[in-house]
Coordinates of C-alpha atoms and ligand atoms in Angstrom, one line a residue:
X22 CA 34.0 203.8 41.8
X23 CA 34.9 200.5 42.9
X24 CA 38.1 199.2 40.6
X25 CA 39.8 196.1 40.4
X26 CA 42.7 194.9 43.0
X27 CA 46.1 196.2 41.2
X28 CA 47.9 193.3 39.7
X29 CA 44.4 191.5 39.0
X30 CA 42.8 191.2 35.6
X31 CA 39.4 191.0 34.0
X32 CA 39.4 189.0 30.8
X33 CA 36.7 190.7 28.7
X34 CA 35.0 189.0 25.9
X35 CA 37.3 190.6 23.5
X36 CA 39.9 188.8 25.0
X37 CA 38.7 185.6 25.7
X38 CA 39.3 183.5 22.1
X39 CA 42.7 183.2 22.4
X40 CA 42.1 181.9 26.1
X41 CA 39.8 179.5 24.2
X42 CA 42.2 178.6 21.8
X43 CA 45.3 177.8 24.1
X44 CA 43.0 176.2 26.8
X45 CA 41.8 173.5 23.9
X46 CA 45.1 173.1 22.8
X47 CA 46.5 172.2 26.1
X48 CA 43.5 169.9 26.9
X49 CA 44.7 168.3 23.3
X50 CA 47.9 168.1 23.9
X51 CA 47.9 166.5 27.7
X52 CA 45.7 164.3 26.2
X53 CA 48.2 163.0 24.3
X54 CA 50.6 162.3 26.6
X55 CA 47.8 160.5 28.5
X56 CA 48.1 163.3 31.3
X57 CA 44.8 163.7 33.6
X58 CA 42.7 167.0 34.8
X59 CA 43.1 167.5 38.9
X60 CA 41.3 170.3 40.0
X61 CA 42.0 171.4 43.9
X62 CA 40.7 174.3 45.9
X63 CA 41.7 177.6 45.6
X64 CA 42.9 177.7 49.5
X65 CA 44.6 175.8 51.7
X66 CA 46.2 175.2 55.3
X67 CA 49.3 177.8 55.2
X68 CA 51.1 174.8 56.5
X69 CA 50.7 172.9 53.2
X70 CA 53.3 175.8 51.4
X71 CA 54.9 176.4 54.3
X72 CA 56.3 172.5 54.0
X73 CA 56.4 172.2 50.7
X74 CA 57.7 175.2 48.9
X75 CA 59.8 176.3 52.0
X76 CA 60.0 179.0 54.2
X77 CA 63.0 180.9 52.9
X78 CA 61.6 181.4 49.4
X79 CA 60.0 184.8 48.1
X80 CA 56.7 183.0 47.5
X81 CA 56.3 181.8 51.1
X82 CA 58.4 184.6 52.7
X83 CA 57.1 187.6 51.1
X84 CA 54.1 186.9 48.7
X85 CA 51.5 184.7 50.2
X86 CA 47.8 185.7 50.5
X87 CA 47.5 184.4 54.0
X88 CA 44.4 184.8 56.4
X89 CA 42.8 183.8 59.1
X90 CA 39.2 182.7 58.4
X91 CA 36.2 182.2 61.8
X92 CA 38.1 179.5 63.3
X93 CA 41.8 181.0 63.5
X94 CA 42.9 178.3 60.9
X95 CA 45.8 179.9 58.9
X96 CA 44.3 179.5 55.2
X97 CA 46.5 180.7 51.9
X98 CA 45.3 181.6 48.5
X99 CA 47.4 179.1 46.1
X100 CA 50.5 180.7 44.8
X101 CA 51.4 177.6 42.9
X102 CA 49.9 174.0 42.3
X103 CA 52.8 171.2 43.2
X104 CA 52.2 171.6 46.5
X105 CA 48.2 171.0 46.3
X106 CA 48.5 168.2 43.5
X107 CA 51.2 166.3 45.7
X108 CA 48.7 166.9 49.1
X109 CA 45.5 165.3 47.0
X110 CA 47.9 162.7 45.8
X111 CA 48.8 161.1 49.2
X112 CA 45.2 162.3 50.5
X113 CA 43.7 160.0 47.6
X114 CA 46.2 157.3 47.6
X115 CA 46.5 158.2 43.9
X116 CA 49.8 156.2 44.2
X117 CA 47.8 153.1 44.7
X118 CA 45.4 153.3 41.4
X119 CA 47.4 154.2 39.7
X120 CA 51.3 153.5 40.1
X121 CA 52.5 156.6 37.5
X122 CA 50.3 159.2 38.4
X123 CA 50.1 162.1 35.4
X124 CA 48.0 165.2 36.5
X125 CA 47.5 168.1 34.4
X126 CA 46.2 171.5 36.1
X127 CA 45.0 175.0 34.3
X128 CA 43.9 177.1 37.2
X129 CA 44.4 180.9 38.6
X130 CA 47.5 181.8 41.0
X131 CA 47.9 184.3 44.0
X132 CA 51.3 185.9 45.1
X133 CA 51.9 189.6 46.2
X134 CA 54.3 190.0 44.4
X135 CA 55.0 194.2 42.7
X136 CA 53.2 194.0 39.4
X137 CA 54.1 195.1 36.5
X138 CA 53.9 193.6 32.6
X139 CA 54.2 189.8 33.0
X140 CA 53.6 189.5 36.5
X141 CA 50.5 189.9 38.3
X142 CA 49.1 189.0 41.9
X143 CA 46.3 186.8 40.3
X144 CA 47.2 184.9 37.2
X145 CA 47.0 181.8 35.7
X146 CA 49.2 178.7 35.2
X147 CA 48.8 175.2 33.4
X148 CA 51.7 172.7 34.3
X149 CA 51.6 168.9 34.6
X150 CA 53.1 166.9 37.8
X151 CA 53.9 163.3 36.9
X152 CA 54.6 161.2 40.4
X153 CA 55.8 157.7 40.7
X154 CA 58.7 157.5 38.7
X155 CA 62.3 158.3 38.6
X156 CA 63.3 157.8 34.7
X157 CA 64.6 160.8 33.2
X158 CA 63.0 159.9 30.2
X159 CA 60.0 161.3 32.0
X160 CA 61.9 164.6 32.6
X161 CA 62.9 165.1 29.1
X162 CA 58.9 164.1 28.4
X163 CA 58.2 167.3 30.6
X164 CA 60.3 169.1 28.8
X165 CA 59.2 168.0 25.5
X166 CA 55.5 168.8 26.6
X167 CA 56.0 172.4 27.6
X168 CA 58.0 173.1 24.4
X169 CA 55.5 171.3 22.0
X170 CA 52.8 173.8 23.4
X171 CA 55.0 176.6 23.3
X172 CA 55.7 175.2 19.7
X173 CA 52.3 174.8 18.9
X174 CA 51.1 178.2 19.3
X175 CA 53.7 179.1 16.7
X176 CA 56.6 180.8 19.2
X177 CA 59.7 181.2 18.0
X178 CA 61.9 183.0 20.4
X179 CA 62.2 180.3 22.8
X180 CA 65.8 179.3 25.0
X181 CA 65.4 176.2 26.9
X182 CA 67.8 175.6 29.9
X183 CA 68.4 172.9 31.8
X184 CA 71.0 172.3 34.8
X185 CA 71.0 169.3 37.2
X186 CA 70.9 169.5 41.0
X187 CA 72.2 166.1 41.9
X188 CA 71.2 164.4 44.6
X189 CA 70.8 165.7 48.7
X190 CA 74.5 164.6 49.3
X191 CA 75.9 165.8 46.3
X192 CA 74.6 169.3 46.8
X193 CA 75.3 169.2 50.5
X194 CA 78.9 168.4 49.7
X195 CA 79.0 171.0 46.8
X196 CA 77.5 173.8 49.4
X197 CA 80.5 173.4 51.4
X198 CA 83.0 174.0 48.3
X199 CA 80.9 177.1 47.1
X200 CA 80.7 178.3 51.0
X201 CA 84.9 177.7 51.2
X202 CA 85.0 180.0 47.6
X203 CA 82.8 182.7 49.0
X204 CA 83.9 182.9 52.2
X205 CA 86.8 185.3 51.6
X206 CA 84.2 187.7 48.8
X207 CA 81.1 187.2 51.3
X208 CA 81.9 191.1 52.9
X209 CA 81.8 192.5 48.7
X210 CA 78.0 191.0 48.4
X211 CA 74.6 192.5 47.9
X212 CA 73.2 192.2 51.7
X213 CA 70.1 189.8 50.5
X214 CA 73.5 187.7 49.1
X215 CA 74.9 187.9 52.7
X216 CA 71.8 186.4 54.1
X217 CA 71.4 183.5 51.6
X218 CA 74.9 182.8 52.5
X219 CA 74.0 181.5 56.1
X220 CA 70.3 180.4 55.0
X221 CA 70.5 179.2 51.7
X222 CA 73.9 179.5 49.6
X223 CA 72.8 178.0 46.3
X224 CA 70.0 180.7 45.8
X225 CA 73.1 183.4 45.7
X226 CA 72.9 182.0 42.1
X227 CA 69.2 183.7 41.4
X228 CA 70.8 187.1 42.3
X229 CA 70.3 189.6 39.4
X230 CA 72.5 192.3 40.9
X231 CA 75.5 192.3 38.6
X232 CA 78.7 192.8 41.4
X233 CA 76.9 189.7 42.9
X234 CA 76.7 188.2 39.4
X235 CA 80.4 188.9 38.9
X236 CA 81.9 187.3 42.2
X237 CA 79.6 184.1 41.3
X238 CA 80.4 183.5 37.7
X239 CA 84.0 182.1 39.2
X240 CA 82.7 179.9 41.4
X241 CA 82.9 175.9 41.0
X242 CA 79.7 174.6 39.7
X243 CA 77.4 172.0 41.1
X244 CA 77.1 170.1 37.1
X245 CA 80.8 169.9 37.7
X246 CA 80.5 167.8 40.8
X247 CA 77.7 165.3 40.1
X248 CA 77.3 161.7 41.3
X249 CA 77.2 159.3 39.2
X250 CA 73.6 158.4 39.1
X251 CA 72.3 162.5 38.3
X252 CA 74.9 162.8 35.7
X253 CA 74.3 159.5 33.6
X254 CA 70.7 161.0 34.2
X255 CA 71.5 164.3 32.9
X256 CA 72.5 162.3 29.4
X257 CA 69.7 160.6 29.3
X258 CA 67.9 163.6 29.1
X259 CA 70.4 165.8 27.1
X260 CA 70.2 162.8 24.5
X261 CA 66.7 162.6 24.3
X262 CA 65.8 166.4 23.8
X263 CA 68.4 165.9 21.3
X264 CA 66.9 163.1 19.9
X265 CA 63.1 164.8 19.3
X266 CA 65.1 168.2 18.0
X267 CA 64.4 170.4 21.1
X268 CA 67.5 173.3 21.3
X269 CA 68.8 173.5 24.6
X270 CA 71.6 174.8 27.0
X271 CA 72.9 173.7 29.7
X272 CA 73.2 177.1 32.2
X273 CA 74.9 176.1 36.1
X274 CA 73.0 179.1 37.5
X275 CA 69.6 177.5 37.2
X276 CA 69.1 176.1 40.5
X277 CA 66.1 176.0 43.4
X278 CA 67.2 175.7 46.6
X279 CA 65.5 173.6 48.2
X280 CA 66.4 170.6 49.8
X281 CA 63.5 167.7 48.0
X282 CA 64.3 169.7 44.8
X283 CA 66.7 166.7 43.0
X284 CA 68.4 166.2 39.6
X285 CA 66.7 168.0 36.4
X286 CA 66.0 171.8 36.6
X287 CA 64.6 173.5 34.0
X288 CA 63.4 176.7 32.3
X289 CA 61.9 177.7 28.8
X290 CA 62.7 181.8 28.2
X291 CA 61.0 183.9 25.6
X292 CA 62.8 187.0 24.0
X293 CA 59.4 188.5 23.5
X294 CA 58.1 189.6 26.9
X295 CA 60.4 192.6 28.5
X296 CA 61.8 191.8 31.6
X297 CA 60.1 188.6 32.8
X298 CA 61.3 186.2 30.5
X299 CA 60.2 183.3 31.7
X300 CA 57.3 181.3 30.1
X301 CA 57.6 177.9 32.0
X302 CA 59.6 176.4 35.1
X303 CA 60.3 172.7 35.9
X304 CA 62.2 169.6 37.5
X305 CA 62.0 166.8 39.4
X306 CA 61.1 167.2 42.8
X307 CA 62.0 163.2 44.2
X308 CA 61.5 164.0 47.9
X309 CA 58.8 166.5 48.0
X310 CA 56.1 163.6 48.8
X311 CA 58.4 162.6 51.8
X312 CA 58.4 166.1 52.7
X313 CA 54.5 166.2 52.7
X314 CA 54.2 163.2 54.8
X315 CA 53.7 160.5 51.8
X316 CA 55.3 157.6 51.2
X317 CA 59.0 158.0 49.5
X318 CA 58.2 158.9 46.0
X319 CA 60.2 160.1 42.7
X320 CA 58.2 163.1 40.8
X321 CA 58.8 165.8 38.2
X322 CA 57.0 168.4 36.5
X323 CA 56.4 172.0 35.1
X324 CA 54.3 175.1 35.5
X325 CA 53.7 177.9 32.8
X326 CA 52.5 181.4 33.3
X327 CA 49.5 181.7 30.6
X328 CA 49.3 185.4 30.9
X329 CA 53.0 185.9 30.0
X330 CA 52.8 183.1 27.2
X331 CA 49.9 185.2 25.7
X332 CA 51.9 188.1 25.7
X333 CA 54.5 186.4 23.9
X334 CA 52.2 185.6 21.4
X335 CA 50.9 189.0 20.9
X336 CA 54.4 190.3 20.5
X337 CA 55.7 187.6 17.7
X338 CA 51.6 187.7 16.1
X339 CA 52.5 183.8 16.3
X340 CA 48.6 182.9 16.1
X341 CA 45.7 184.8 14.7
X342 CA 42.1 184.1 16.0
X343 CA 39.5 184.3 13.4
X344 CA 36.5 186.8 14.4
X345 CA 33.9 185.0 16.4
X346 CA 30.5 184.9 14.6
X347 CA 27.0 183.8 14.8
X348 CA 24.9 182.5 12.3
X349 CA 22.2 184.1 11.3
X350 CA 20.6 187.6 12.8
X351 CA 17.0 188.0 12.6
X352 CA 15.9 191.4 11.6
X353 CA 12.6 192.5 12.8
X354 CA 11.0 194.6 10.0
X355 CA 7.5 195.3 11.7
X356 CA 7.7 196.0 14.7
X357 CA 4.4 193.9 15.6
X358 CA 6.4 190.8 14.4
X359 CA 8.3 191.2 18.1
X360 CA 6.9 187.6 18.9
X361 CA 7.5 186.0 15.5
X362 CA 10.7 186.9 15.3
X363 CA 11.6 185.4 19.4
X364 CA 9.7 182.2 18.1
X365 CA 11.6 181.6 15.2
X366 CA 15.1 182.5 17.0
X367 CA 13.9 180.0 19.3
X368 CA 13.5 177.0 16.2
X369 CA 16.7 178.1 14.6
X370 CA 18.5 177.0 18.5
X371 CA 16.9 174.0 19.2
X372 CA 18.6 173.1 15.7
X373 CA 21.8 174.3 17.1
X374 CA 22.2 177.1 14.8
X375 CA 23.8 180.3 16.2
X376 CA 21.0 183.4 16.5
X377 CA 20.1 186.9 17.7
X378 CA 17.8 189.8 17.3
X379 CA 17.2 192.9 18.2
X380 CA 15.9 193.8 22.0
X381 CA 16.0 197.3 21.7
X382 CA 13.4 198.2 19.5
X383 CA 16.1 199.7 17.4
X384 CA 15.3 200.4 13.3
X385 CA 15.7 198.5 10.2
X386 CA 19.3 200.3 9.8
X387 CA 20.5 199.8 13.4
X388 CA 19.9 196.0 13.3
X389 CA 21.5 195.8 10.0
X390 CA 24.6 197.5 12.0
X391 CA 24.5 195.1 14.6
X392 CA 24.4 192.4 12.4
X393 CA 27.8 193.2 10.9
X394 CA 29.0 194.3 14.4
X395 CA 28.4 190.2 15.1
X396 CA 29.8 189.1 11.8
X397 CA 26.5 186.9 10.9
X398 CA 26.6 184.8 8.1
X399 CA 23.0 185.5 7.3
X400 CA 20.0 188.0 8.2
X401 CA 16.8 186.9 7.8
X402 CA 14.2 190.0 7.5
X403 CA 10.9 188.8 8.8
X404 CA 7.9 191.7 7.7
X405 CA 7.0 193.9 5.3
X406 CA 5.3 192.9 2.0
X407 CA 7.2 189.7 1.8
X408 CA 5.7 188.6 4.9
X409 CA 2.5 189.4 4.1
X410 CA 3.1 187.1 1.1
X411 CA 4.2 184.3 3.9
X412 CA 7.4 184.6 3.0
X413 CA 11.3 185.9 4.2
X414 CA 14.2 187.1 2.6
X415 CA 17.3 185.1 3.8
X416 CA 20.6 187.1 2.9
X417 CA 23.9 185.6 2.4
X418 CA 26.1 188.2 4.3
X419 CA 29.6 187.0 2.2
X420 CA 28.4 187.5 -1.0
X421 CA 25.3 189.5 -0.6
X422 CA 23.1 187.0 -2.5
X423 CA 19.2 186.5 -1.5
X424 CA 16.9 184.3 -1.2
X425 CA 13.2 184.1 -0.6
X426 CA 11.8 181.4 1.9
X427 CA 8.5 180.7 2.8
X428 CA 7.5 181.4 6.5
X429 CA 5.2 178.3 7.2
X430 CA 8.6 176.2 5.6
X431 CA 11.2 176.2 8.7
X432 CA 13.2 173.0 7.6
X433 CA 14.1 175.2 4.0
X434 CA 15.5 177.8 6.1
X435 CA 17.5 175.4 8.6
X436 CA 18.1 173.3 5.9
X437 CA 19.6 176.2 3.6
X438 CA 21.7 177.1 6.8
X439 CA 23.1 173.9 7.4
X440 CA 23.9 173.0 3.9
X441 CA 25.5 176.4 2.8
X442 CA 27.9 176.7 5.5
X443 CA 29.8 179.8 5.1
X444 CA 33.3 179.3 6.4
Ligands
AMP2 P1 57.1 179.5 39.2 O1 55.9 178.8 39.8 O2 57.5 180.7 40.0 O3 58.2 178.6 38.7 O4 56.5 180.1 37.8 C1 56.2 179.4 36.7 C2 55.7 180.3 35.6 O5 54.5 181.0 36.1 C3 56.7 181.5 35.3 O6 57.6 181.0 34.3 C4 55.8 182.5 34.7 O7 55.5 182.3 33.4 C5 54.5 182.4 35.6 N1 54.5 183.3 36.7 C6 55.1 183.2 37.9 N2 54.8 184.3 38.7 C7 54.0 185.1 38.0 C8 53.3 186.3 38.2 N3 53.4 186.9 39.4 N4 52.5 186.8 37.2 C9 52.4 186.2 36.0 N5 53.0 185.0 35.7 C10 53.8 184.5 36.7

C-alpha cells in the first residue's frame, strides 16, 4: 500500500473546521490592518533562496527540496515565502502602485527537515511582509498582528521576544568584539559552533547545546552596542507594544544571521507545544530587496507555523468548533419514491438549504442513523400513508416535534425551514 511521504499530512474532513475557522479569522484580521492576499507558485529558481535566505542557513544548506526539472533548471519547492513575496514585488513593480506595499500569504511549506510533533516537511504558514517603509511603528504593527491572532483564537501561554540587530556596521563592528571574546573558548565549543565561528559568528547564539550555551551567556551583547538610530527604534517599538498591552522581553540571543537581516527581531513562543516552541518568527529585513536585485527598500514582517499553532490550541482547548451540520435529511420511506425524493433534495438547494438522502438503498432505521450521524436539523419522510394522502412529515430533530406538510406545497416546507432556524 502506497502511504503518505513521512513528515506530510492529510487533513481529513474531521479535521478541517478548525482550518476553516483560523483561515477566516486571518482573512478578518489582515483585513483590518488593510493587508492584501499574494499568492506565488509553489517552486521557484533555487537561486531565488539561495540569495535571499542565504547559503549558510539549515533551510538552504540542508533542507531544500531541490530538483532539476527537463531543461536542467535548478527548481526548489518553497520552504518559506519572503523570498517569493519580495521576488513578485520587484517583478511587479508593486513598489510603484503602491508606495507601502502590505501582502498577506496562507500557503503550504517544504523543508527536509527530521519530523517529529510540530515540525513537518510539508506544512503550512500564514505571515504578512509589509515593504516600503522603515517606521518601527510598522514593526510593532507586525508584532501586534501576530499576537492579536494568536490572542484571538483564545491562547494563553504565549512569550513574545524581541531583540534588535542594528544596523550592517553595527553588527560588523560587534562581530569583531564577540570574535576577540571567543577567541580564547573557541577550542571548548560544540564543532557546528567552531564552524559558525569562521562562517557566521552570530548564529553561535541559536546553539541549543548547553556547554555552548554556557561559554555564550558571558559574552557582550549586540543590544548593548547599538547605534543610535536601531536603539531609539527599539523604543519606539518597546513603547508601543507597551502601549497596546502586548507582554514582551527583550532576549540578546534572538538573532538571524544574515547580513540584510536589520533592526527588529522577533519571536512569539507557546508553552503548549513540546519541544518546538515556536508559533511565529519576524523582523525587519531593510536590505533584502537590494539583495534580490530591487531597488533599496526598507521591509518587515512575520511568518507562523499553522500546524504548530493548532496544536497549541488543542493542548490549552482555547477554541471549540461547533459540529458541522446540514439542514434537513430526506428519508426515503418507499423505496419507489427514489426519484421524488432526488427532485425535492434538488428544490430544497436551489433555495440554499443544506440536504442529503440516502444512496444506498439502506432502510427506514439506517437513514434515520445517518441522519443523526450528520447532525440534521430536520428529516423529512417522504412515503407511506402520509404520502399517499399528498403529504410529509417534517421533524424537528432538537426537540423532536412534527409537522405535516403537503407535498404539492414546497414554499411551506422551505418556508418552515427558513423561518425556524434551529441554531
Ligand atoms: P521560520 O520560517 O523558520 O522563521 O518559521 C516560522 C514558523 O513556521 C515557526 O515559528 C513555526 O511555527 C513554523 N515552522 C517552521 N518550520 C516548520 C516545520 N518544519 N514544521 C512545522 N512548522 C514549522
Amino acid at each position: 500500500m502506497i502511504k503518505a511521504i513521512t513528515g506530510t499530512k492529510d487533513i481529513l474532513p474531521s479535521d478541517i473546521a478548525k482550518w476553516h475557522y483560523l483561515e477566516k479569522l486571518l482573512r478578518e484580521t489582515f483585513h483590518l490592518y488593510n493587508y492584501k492576499e499574494i499568492r506565488t507558485p509553489i517552486f521557484e529558481e533555487t537561486a531565488l533562496f539561495a540569495r535571499g535566505i542565504g547559503e549558510e542557513t539549515d533551510i538552504v544548506g540542508k533542507e531544500m527540496y531541490t530538483f532539476k526539472d527537463r531543461s536542467e533548471t535548478s527548481l526548489t519547492l518553497k520552504p518559506e515565502m519572503t523570498a517569493p513575496v519580495v521576488r513578485s514585488y520587484i517583478e511587479h513593480s508593486l513598489g510603484a502602485q503602491q508606495p507601502l506595499t502590505k501582502l498577506y500569504y496562507i500557503s503550504s511549506m517544504f523543508r527536509q527537515e527530521r519530523p517529529q510533533a510540530g515540525r513537518l516537511r510539508q506544512f503550512n504558514q500564514f505571515g504578512a511582509e509589509a515593504i516600503g517603509s522603515k517606521s518601527p511603528l510598522l514593526d510593532a504593527e507586525m508584532i501586534q498582528l501576530a499576537y492579536g491572532i494568536l490572542k484571538s483564537l483564545g491562547l494563553k501561554n504565549l512569550t513574545v521576544k524581541i531583540n534588535s540587530l542594528g544596523t550592517p556596521e553595527t553588527r560588523e563592528t560587534y562581530k569583531k568584539l564577540l570574535k576577540k571574546f571567543l577567541e580564547d573558548k573557541k577550542n571548548k565549543l560544540s564543532e557546528d559552533s567552531r564552524r559558525r565561528f569562521d562562517t557566521n559568528i552570530l548564529r553561535i547564539f541559536d546553539s541549543k547545546i548547553e556547554s555552548d550555551q554556557n561559554i555564550i551567556k558571558d559574552a557582550p551583547k549586540l543590544i548593548e552596542h547599538l547605534d543610535e538610530e536601531s536603539k531609539s527604534d527599539f523604543e519606539i517599538v518597546k513603547n508601543q507594544l507597551s502601549k497596546t498591552g502586548i507582554p514582551f522581553q527583550v532576549d540578546p540571543t534572538l538573532v538571524r544571521g544574515l547580513d540584510y537581516y536589520t533592526k527588529l527581531t522577533f519571536e512569539i513562543d507557546s508553552g503548549s507545544v513540546g519541544a518546538q516552541t515556536a508559533l511565529c518568527g519576524g523582523g525587519r529585513y531593510d536590505l533584502l530587496i537590494e539583495t534580490l536585485g530591487g531597488k533599496p527598500t526598507p521591509a518587515t514582517g512575520f511568518a507562523a507555523g499553522v500546524e504548530r499553532i493548532l496544536l497549541a490550541c488543542e493542548n490549552e482547548k482555547s477554541f471549540i468548533i461547533p459540529e458541522q451540520s446540514i439542514d434537513v435529511y430526506l428519508i426515503r420511506v418507499d423505496s419507489a419514491l427514489e426519484t421524488v425524493v432526488a427532485d425535492f433534495s434538488s428544490d430544497l438547494r436551489s433555495q440554499n438549504i443544506s440536504c442529503d438522502y440516502d444512496y444506498l438503498n439502506r432502510s427506514v432505521k439506517a437513514q434515520m442513523r445517518e441522519a443523526n450521524k450528520m447532525n440534521a436539523k430536520y428529516v423529512l419522510f417522504i412515503g407511506g400513508d402520509e404520502y399517499k394522502n399528498g403529504m410529509m412529515n417534517l421533524k424537528n430533530m432538537s426537540n423532536g416535534s412534527e409537522e405535516k406538510i403537503p407535498y404539492s406545497n414546497i414554499n411551506q416546507l422551505i418556508e418552515r425551514i427558513k423561518t425556524n432556524p434551529i441554531s
